[in-house]
PDB file of C-alpha atoms in Angstrom:
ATOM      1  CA  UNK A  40       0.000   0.000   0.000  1.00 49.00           C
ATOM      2  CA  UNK A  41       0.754   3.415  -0.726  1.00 56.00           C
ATOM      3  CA  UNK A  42       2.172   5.410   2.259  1.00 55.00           C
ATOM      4  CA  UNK A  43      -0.241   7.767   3.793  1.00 52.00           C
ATOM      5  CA  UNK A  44      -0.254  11.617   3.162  1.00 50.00           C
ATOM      6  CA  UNK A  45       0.576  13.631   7.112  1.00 48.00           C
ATOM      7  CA  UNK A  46      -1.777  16.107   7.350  1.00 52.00           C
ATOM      8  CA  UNK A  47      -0.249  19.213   8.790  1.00 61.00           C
ATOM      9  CA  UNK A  48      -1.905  21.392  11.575  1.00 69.00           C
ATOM     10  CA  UNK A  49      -1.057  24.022   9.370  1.00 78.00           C
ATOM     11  CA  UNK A  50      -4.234  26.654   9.022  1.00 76.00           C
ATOM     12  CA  UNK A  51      -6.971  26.166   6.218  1.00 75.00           C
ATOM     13  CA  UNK A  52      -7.904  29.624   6.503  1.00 81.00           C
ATOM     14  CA  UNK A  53      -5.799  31.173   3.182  1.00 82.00           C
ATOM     15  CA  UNK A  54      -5.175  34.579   5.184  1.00 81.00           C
ATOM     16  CA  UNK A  55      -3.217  32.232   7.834  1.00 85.00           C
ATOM     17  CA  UNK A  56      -1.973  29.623   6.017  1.00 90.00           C
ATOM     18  CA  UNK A  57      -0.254  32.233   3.749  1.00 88.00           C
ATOM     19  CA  UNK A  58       0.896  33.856   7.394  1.00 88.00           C
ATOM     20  CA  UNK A  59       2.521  30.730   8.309  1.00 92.00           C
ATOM     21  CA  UNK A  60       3.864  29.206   5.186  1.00 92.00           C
ATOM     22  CA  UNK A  61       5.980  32.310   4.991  1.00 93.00           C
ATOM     23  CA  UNK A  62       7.377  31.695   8.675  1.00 93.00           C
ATOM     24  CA  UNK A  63       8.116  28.230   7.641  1.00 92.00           C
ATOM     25  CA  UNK A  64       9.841  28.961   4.762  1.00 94.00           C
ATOM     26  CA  UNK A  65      11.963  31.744   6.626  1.00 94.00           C
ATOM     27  CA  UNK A  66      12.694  29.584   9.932  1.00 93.00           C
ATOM     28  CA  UNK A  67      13.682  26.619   7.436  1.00 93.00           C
ATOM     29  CA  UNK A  68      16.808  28.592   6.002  1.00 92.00           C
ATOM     30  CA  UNK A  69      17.686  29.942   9.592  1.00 93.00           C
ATOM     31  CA  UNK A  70      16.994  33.459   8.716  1.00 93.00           C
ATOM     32  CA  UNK A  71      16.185  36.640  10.788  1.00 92.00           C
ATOM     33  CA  UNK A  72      13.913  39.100   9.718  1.00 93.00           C
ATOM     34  CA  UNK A  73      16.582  41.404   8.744  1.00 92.00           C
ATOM     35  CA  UNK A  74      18.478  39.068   6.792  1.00 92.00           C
ATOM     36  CA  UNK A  75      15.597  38.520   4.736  1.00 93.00           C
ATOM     37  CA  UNK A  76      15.648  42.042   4.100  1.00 92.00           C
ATOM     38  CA  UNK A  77      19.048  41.927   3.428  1.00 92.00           C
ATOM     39  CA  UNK A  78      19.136  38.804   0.868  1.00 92.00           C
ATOM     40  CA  UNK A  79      15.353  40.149  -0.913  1.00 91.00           C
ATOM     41  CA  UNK A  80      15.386  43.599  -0.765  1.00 87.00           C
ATOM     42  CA  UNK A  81      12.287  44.812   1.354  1.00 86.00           C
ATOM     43  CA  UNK A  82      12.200  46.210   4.759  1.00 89.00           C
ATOM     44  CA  UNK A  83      11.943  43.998   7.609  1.00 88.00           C
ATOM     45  CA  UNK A  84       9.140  45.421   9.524  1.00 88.00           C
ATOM     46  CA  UNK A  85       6.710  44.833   6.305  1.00 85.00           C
ATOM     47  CA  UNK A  86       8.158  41.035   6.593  1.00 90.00           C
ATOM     48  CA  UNK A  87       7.212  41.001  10.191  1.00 89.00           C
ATOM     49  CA  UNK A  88       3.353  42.757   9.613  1.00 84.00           C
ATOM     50  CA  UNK A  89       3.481  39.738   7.131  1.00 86.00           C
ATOM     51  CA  UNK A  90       4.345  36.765   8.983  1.00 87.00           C
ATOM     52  CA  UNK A  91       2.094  38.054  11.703  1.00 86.00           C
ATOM     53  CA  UNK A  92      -0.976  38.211   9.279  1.00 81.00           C
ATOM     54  CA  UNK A  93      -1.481  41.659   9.735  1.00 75.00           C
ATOM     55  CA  UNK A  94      -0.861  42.365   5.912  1.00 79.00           C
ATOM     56  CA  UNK A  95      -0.258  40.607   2.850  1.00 81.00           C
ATOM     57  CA  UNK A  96       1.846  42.723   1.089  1.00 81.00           C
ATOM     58  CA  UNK A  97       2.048  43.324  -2.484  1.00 79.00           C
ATOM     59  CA  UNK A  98       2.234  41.047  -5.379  1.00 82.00           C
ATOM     60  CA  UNK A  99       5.955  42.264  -5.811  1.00 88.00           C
ATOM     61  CA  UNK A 100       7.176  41.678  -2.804  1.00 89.00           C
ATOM     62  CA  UNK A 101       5.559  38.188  -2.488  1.00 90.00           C
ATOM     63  CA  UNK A 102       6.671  37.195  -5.951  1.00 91.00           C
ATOM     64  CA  UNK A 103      10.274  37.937  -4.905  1.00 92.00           C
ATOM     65  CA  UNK A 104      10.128  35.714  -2.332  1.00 94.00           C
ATOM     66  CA  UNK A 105       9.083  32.966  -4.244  1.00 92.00           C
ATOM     67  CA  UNK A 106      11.896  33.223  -6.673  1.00 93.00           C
ATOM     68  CA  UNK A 107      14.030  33.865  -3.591  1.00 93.00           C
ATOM     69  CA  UNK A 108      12.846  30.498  -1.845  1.00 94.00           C
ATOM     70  CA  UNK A 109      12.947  29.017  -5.229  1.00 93.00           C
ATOM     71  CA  UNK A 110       9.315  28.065  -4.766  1.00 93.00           C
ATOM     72  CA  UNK A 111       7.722  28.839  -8.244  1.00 91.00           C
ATOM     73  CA  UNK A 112       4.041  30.352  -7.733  1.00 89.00           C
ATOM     74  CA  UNK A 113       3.457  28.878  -4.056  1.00 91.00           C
ATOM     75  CA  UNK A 114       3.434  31.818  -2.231  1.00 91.00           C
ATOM     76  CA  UNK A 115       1.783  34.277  -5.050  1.00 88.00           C
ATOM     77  CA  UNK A 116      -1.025  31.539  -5.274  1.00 88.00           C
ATOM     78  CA  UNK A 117      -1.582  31.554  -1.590  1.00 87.00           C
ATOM     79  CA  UNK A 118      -1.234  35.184  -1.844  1.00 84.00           C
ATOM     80  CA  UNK A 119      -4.349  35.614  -4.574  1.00 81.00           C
ATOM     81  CA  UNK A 120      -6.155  33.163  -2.099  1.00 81.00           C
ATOM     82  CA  UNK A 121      -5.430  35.156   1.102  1.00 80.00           C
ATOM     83  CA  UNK A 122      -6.680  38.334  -0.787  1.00 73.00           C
ATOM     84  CA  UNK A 123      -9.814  36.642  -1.595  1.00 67.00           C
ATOM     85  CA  UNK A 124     -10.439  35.468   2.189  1.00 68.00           C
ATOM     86  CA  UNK A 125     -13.742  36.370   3.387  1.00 63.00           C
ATOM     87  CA  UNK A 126     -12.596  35.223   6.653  1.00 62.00           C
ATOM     88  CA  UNK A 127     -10.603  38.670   6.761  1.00 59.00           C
ATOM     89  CA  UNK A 128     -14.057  40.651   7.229  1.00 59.00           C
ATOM     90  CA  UNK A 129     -15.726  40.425  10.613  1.00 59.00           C
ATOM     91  CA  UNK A 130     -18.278  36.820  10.815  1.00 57.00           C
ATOM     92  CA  UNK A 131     -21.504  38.918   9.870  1.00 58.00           C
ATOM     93  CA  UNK A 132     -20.373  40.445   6.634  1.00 68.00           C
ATOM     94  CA  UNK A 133     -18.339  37.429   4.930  1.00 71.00           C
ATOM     95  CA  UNK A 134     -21.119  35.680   3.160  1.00 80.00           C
ATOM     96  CA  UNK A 135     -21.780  38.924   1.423  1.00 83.00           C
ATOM     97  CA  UNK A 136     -18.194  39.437   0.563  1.00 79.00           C
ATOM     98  CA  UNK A 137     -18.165  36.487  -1.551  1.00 80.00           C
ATOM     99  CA  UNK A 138     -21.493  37.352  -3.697  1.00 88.00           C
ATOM    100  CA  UNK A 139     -19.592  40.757  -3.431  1.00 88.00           C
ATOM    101  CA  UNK A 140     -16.756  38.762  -5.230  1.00 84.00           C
ATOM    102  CA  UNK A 141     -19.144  37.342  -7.766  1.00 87.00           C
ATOM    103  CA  UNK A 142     -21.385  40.360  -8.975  1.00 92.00           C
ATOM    104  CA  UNK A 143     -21.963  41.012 -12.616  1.00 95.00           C
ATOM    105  CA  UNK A 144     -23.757  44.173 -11.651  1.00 97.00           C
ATOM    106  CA  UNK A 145     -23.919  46.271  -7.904  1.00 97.00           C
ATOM    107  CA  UNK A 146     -26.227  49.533  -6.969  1.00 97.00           C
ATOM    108  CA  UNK A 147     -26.002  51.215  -3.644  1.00 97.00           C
ATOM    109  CA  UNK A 148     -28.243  53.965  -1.450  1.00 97.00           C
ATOM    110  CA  UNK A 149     -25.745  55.670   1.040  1.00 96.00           C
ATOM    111  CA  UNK A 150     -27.505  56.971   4.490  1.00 95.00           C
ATOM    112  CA  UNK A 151     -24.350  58.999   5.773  1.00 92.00           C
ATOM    113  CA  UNK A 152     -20.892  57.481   4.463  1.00 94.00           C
ATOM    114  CA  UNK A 153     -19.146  56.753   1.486  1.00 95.00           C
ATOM    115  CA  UNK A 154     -20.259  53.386  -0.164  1.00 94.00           C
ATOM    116  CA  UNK A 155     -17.526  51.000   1.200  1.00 91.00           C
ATOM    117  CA  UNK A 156     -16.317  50.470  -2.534  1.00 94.00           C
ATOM    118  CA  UNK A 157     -15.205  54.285  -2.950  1.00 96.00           C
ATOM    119  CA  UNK A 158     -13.739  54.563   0.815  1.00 94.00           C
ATOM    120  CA  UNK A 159     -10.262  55.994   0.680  1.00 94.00           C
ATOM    121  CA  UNK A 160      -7.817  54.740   2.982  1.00 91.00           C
ATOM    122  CA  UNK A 161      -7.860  57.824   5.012  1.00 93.00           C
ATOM    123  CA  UNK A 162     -11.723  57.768   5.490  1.00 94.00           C
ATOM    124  CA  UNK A 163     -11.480  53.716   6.147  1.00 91.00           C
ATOM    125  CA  UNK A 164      -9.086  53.976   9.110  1.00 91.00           C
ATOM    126  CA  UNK A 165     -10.653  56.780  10.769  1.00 92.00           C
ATOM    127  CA  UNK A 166     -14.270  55.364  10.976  1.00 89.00           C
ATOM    128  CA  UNK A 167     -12.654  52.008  12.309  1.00 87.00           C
ATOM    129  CA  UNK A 168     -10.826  53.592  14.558  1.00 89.00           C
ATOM    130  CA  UNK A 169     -14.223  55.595  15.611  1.00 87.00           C
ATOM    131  CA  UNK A 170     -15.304  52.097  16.069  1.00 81.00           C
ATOM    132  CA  UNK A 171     -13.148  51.107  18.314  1.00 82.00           C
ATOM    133  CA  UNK A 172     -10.494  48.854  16.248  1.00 80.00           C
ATOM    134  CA  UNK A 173      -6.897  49.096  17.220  1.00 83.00           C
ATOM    135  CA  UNK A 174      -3.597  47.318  16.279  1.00 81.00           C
ATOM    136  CA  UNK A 175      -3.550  44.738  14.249  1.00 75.00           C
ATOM    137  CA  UNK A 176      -7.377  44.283  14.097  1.00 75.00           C
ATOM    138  CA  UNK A 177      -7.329  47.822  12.736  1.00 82.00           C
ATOM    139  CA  UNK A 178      -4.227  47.102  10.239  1.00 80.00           C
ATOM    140  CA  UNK A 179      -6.191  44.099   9.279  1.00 77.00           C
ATOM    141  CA  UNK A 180      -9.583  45.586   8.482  1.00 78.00           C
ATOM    142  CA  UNK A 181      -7.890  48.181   6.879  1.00 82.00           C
ATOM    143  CA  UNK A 182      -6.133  46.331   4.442  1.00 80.00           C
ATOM    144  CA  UNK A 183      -9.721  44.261   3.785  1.00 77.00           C
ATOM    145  CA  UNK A 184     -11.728  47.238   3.123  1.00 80.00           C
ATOM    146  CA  UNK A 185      -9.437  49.246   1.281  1.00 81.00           C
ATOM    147  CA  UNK A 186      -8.295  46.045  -0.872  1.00 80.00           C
ATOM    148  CA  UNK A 187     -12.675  45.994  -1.775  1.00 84.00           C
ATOM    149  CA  UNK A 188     -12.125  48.966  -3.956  1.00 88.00           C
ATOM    150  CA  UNK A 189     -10.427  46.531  -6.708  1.00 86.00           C
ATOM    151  CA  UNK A 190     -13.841  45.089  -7.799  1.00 89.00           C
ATOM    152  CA  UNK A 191     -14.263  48.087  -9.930  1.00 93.00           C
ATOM    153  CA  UNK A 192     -10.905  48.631 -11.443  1.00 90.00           C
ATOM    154  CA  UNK A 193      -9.716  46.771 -14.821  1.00 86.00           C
ATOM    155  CA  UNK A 194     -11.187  46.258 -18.166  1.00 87.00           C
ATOM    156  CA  UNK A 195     -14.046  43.929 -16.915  1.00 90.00           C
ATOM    157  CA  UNK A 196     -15.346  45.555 -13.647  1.00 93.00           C
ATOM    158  CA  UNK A 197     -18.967  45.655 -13.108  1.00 96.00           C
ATOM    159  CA  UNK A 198     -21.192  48.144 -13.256  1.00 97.00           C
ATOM    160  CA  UNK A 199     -21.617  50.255 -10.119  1.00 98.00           C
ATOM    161  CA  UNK A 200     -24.407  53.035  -9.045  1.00 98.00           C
ATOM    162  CA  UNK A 201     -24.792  54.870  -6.065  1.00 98.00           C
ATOM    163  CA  UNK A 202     -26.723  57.131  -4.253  1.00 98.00           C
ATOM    164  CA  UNK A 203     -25.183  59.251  -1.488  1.00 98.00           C
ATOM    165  CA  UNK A 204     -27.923  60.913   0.726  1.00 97.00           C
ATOM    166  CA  UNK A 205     -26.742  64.813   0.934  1.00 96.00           C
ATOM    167  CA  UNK A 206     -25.694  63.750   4.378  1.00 95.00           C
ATOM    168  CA  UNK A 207     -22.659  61.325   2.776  1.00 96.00           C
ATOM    169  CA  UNK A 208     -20.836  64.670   1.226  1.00 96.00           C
ATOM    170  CA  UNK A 209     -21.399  66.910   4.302  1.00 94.00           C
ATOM    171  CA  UNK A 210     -20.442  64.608   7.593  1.00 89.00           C
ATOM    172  CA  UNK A 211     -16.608  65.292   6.998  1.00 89.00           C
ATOM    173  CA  UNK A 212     -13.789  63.694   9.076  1.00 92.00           C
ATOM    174  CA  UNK A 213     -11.790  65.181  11.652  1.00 90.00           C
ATOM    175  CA  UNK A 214      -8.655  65.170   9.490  1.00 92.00           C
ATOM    176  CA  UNK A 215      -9.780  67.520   6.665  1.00 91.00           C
ATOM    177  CA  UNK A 216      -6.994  67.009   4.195  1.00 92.00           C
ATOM    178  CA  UNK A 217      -8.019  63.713   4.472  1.00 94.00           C
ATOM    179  CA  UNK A 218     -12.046  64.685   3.990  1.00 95.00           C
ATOM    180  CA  UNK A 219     -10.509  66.291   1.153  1.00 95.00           C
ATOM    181  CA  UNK A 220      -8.580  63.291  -0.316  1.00 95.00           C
ATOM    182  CA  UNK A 221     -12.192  61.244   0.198  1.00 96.00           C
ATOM    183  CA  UNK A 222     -14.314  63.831  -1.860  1.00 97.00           C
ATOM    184  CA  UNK A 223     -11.632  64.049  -4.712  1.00 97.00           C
ATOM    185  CA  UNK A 224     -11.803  60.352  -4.866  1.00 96.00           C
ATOM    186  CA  UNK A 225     -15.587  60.542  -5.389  1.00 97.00           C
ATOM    187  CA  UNK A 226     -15.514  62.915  -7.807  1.00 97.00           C
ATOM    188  CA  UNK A 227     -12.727  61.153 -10.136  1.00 96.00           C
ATOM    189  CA  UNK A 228     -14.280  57.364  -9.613  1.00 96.00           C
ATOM    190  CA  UNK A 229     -17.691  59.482 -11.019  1.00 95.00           C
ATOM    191  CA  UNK A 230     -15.477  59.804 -14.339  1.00 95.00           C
ATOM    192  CA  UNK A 231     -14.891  55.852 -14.853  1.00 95.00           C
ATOM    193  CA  UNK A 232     -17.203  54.711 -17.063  1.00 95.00           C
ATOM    194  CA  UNK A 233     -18.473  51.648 -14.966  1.00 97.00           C
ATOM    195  CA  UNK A 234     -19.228  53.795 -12.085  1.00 97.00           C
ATOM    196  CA  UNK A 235     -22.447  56.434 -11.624  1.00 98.00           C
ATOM    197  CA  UNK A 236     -22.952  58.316  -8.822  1.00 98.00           C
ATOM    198  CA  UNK A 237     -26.160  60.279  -7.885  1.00 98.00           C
ATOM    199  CA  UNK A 238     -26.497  62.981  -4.694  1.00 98.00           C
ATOM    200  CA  UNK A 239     -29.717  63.220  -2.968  1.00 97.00           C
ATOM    201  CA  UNK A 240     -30.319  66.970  -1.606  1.00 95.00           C
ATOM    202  CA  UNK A 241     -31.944  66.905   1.570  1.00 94.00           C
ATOM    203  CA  UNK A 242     -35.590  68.484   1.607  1.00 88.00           C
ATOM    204  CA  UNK A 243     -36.620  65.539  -0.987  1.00 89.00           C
ATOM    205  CA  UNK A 244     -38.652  64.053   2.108  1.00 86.00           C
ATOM    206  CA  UNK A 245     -39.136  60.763   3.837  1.00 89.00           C
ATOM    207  CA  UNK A 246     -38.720  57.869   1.647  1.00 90.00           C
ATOM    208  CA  UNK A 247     -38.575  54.119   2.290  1.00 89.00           C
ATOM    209  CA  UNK A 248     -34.575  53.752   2.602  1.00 91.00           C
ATOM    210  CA  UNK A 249     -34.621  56.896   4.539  1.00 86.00           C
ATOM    211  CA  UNK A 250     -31.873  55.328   7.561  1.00 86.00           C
ATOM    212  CA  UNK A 251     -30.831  52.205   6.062  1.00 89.00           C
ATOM    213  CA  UNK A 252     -27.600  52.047   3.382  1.00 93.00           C
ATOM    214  CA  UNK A 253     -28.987  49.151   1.047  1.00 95.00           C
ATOM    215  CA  UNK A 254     -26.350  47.563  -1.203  1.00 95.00           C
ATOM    216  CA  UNK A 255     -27.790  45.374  -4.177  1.00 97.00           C
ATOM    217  CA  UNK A 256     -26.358  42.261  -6.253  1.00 96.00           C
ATOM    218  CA  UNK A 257     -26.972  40.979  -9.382  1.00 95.00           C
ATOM    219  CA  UNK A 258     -25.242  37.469  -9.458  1.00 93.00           C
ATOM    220  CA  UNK A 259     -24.170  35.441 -12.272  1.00 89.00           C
ATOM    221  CA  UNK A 260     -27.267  33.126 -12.354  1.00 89.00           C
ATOM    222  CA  UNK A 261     -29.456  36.391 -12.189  1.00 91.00           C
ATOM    223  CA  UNK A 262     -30.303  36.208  -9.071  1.00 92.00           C
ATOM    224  CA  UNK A 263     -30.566  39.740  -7.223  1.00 94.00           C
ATOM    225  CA  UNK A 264     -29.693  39.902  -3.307  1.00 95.00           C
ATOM    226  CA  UNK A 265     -29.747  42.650  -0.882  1.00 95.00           C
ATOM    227  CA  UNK A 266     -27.777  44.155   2.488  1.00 93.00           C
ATOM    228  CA  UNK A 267     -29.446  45.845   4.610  1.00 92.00           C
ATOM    229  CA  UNK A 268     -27.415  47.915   7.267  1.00 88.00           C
ATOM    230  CA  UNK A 269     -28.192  50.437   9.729  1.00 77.00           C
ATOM    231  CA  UNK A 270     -26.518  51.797  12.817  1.00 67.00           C
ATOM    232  CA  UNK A 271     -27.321  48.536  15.238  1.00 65.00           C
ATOM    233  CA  UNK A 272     -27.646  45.750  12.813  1.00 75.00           C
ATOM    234  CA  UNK A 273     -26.965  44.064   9.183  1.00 83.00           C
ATOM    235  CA  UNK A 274     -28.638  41.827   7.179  1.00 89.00           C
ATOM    236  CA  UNK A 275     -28.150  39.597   4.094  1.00 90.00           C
ATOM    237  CA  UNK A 276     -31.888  39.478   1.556  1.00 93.00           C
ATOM    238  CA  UNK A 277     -32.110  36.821  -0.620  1.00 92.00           C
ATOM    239  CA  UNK A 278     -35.892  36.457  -0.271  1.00 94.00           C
ATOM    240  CA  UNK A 279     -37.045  37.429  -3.854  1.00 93.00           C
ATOM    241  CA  UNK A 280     -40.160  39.064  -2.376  1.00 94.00           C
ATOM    242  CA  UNK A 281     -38.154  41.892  -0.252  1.00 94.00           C
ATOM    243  CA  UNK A 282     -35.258  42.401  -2.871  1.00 95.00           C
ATOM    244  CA  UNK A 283     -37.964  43.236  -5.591  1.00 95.00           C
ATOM    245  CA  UNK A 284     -39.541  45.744  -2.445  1.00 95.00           C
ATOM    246  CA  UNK A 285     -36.434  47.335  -1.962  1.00 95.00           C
ATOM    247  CA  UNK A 286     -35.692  47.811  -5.341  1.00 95.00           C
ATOM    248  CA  UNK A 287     -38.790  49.581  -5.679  1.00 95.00           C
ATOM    249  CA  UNK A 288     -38.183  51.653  -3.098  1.00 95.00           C
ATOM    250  CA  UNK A 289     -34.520  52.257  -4.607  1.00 96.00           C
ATOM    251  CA  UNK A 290     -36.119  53.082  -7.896  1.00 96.00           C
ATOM    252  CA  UNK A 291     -38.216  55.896  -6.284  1.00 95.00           C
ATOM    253  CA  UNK A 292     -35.329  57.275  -4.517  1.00 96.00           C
ATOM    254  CA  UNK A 293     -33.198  57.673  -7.231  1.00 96.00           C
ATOM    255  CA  UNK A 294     -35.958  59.340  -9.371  1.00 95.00           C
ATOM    256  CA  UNK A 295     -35.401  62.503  -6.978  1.00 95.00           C
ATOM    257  CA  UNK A 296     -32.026  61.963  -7.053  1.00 97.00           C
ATOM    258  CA  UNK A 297     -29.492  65.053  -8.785  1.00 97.00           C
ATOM    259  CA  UNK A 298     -28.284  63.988 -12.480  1.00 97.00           C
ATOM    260  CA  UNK A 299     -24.976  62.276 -12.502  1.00 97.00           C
ATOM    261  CA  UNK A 300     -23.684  65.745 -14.142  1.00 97.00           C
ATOM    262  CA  UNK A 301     -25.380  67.956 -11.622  1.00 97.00           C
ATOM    263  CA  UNK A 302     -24.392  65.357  -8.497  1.00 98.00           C
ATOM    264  CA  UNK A 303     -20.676  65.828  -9.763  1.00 96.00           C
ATOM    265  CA  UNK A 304     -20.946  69.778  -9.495  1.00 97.00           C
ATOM    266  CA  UNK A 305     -22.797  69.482  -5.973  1.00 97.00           C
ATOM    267  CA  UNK A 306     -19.613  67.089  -4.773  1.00 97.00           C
ATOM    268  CA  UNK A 307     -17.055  69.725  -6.307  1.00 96.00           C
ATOM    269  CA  UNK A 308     -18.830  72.684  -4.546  1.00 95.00           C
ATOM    270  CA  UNK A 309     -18.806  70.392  -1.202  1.00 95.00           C
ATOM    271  CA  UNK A 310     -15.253  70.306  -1.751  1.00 94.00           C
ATOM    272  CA  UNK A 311     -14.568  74.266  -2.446  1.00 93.00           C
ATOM    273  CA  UNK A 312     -15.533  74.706   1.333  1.00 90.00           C
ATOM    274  CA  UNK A 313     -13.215  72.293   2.734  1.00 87.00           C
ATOM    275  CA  UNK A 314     -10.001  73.850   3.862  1.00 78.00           C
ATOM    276  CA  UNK A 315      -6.524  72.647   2.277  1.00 75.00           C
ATOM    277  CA  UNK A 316      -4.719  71.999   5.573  1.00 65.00           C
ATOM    278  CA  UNK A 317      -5.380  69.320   7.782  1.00 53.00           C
ATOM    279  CA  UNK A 318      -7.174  69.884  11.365  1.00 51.00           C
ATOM    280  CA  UNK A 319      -5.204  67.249  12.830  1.00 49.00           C
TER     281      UNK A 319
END
């Protein structure tokens, strides 16, 4: 009989596995973290945040080390699966990360922040760190949400709407360069041609998605699900029933919506009144 396979204890989660495979492979050739900076070329601290999961790193820097450890596409394979983790995003949300993944089309109404998908990174860390995240929770969930805004980038990225309630463009940061770098972003990702996005002006009245940010999917199969969020609570709809209601009410919202053309002028005069220096 053949001789049986050891399993290894090693993790099954990619985000880990990737984590510890690049220990392994460091401990094997008896190296410190500085030589490896030494012998590949990148600073050791941004091995250590590697090795301790609390980034991945770049696909340059992993792909050196695989021709480093003379490992072919191991670690830039694990890499692509560790960016792909939904067990990076907190338990409630990861089920919807991976339809996220998988959407051929996405529309969003905003209540009072930036559609995760056009967060910046300034705007991401600061309303985590409102939250309550710190260390390398916060470096993690960073990295997650910030690494989201790839889904509409490249040739073949879906089509993407949103609505931002006139509250989204007003509510500002406490680091005002950085409210500034969020509302530039905005206003260039308008420009793509995959991505739309409509303002609200207060004074349009009560409406039925008046405090809850509602993010829609249109899957592959053409199926259409729904996530429901609002201050206390989050919810995944894939009842056909309530997706079809809340697309109805989405509809009517967006009929009082600005133009995309006027929404971009409303954004740009939002940002006129921001100052240039930061607060900070």
């Amino acid at each position: 009989m053949p001789q049986r396979l050891v399993v290894t204890e090693m993790s099954h989660e990619p985000r880990k596995r990737f984590a510890e495979e690049l220990r392994r492979l460091r401990a094997e050739r008896g190296l410190t973290l500085r030589d490896l900076s030494r012998e590949v070329g990148w600073d050791a601290s941004q091995f250590g945040k590697m090795e301790s999961g609390s980034t991945l790193g770049g696909p340059e820097v992993v792909q050196a080390l695989d021709q480093y450890y003379g490992t072919g596409l191991f670690l830039l394979t694990l890499w692509e699966l560790a960016l792909g983790d939904p067990t990076q995003f907190k338990e409630q949300y990861r089920r919807y990360m991976m339809l996220e993944a998988e959407a051929v089309s996405l529309w969003q109404y905003s209540v009072s922040a930036p559609p995760g998908l056009l967060q910046t990174d300034g705007y991401v860390r600061e309303a985590l760190m409102a939250g309550g995240a710190r260390g390398e929770e916060l470096e993690q969930q960073v990295e997650a949400r910030v690494r989201r805004r790839k889904l509409l980038e490249g040739d073949d990225a879906p089509p993407f709407r949103a609505i931002l309630s006139e509250a989204v463009v007003r509510m500002g940061m406490r680091d005002r360069r950085a409210w500034r770098q969020q509302l530039e972003f905005l206003v260039e990702a308008a420009e793509r041609s995959n991505i739309t996005i409509h303002v609200l002006p207060f004074g349009t009245g009560v409406h039925g998605l008046t405090s809850t940010d509602t993010m829609f999917l249109r899957l592959l199969d053409g199926r259409g699900v729904a996530y429901a969020e609002n201050d206390v609570r989050g919810e995944l709809i894939e009842e056909t029933e309530r997706v079809e209601q809340l697309q109805r009410a989405y509809d009517a919202v967006r009929d009082q919506a600005l133009s995309p053309a006027e929404s971009r002028m409303f954004v740009l005069r939002m940002l006129e009144e921001v100052p240039c220096e930061s607060s900070t």
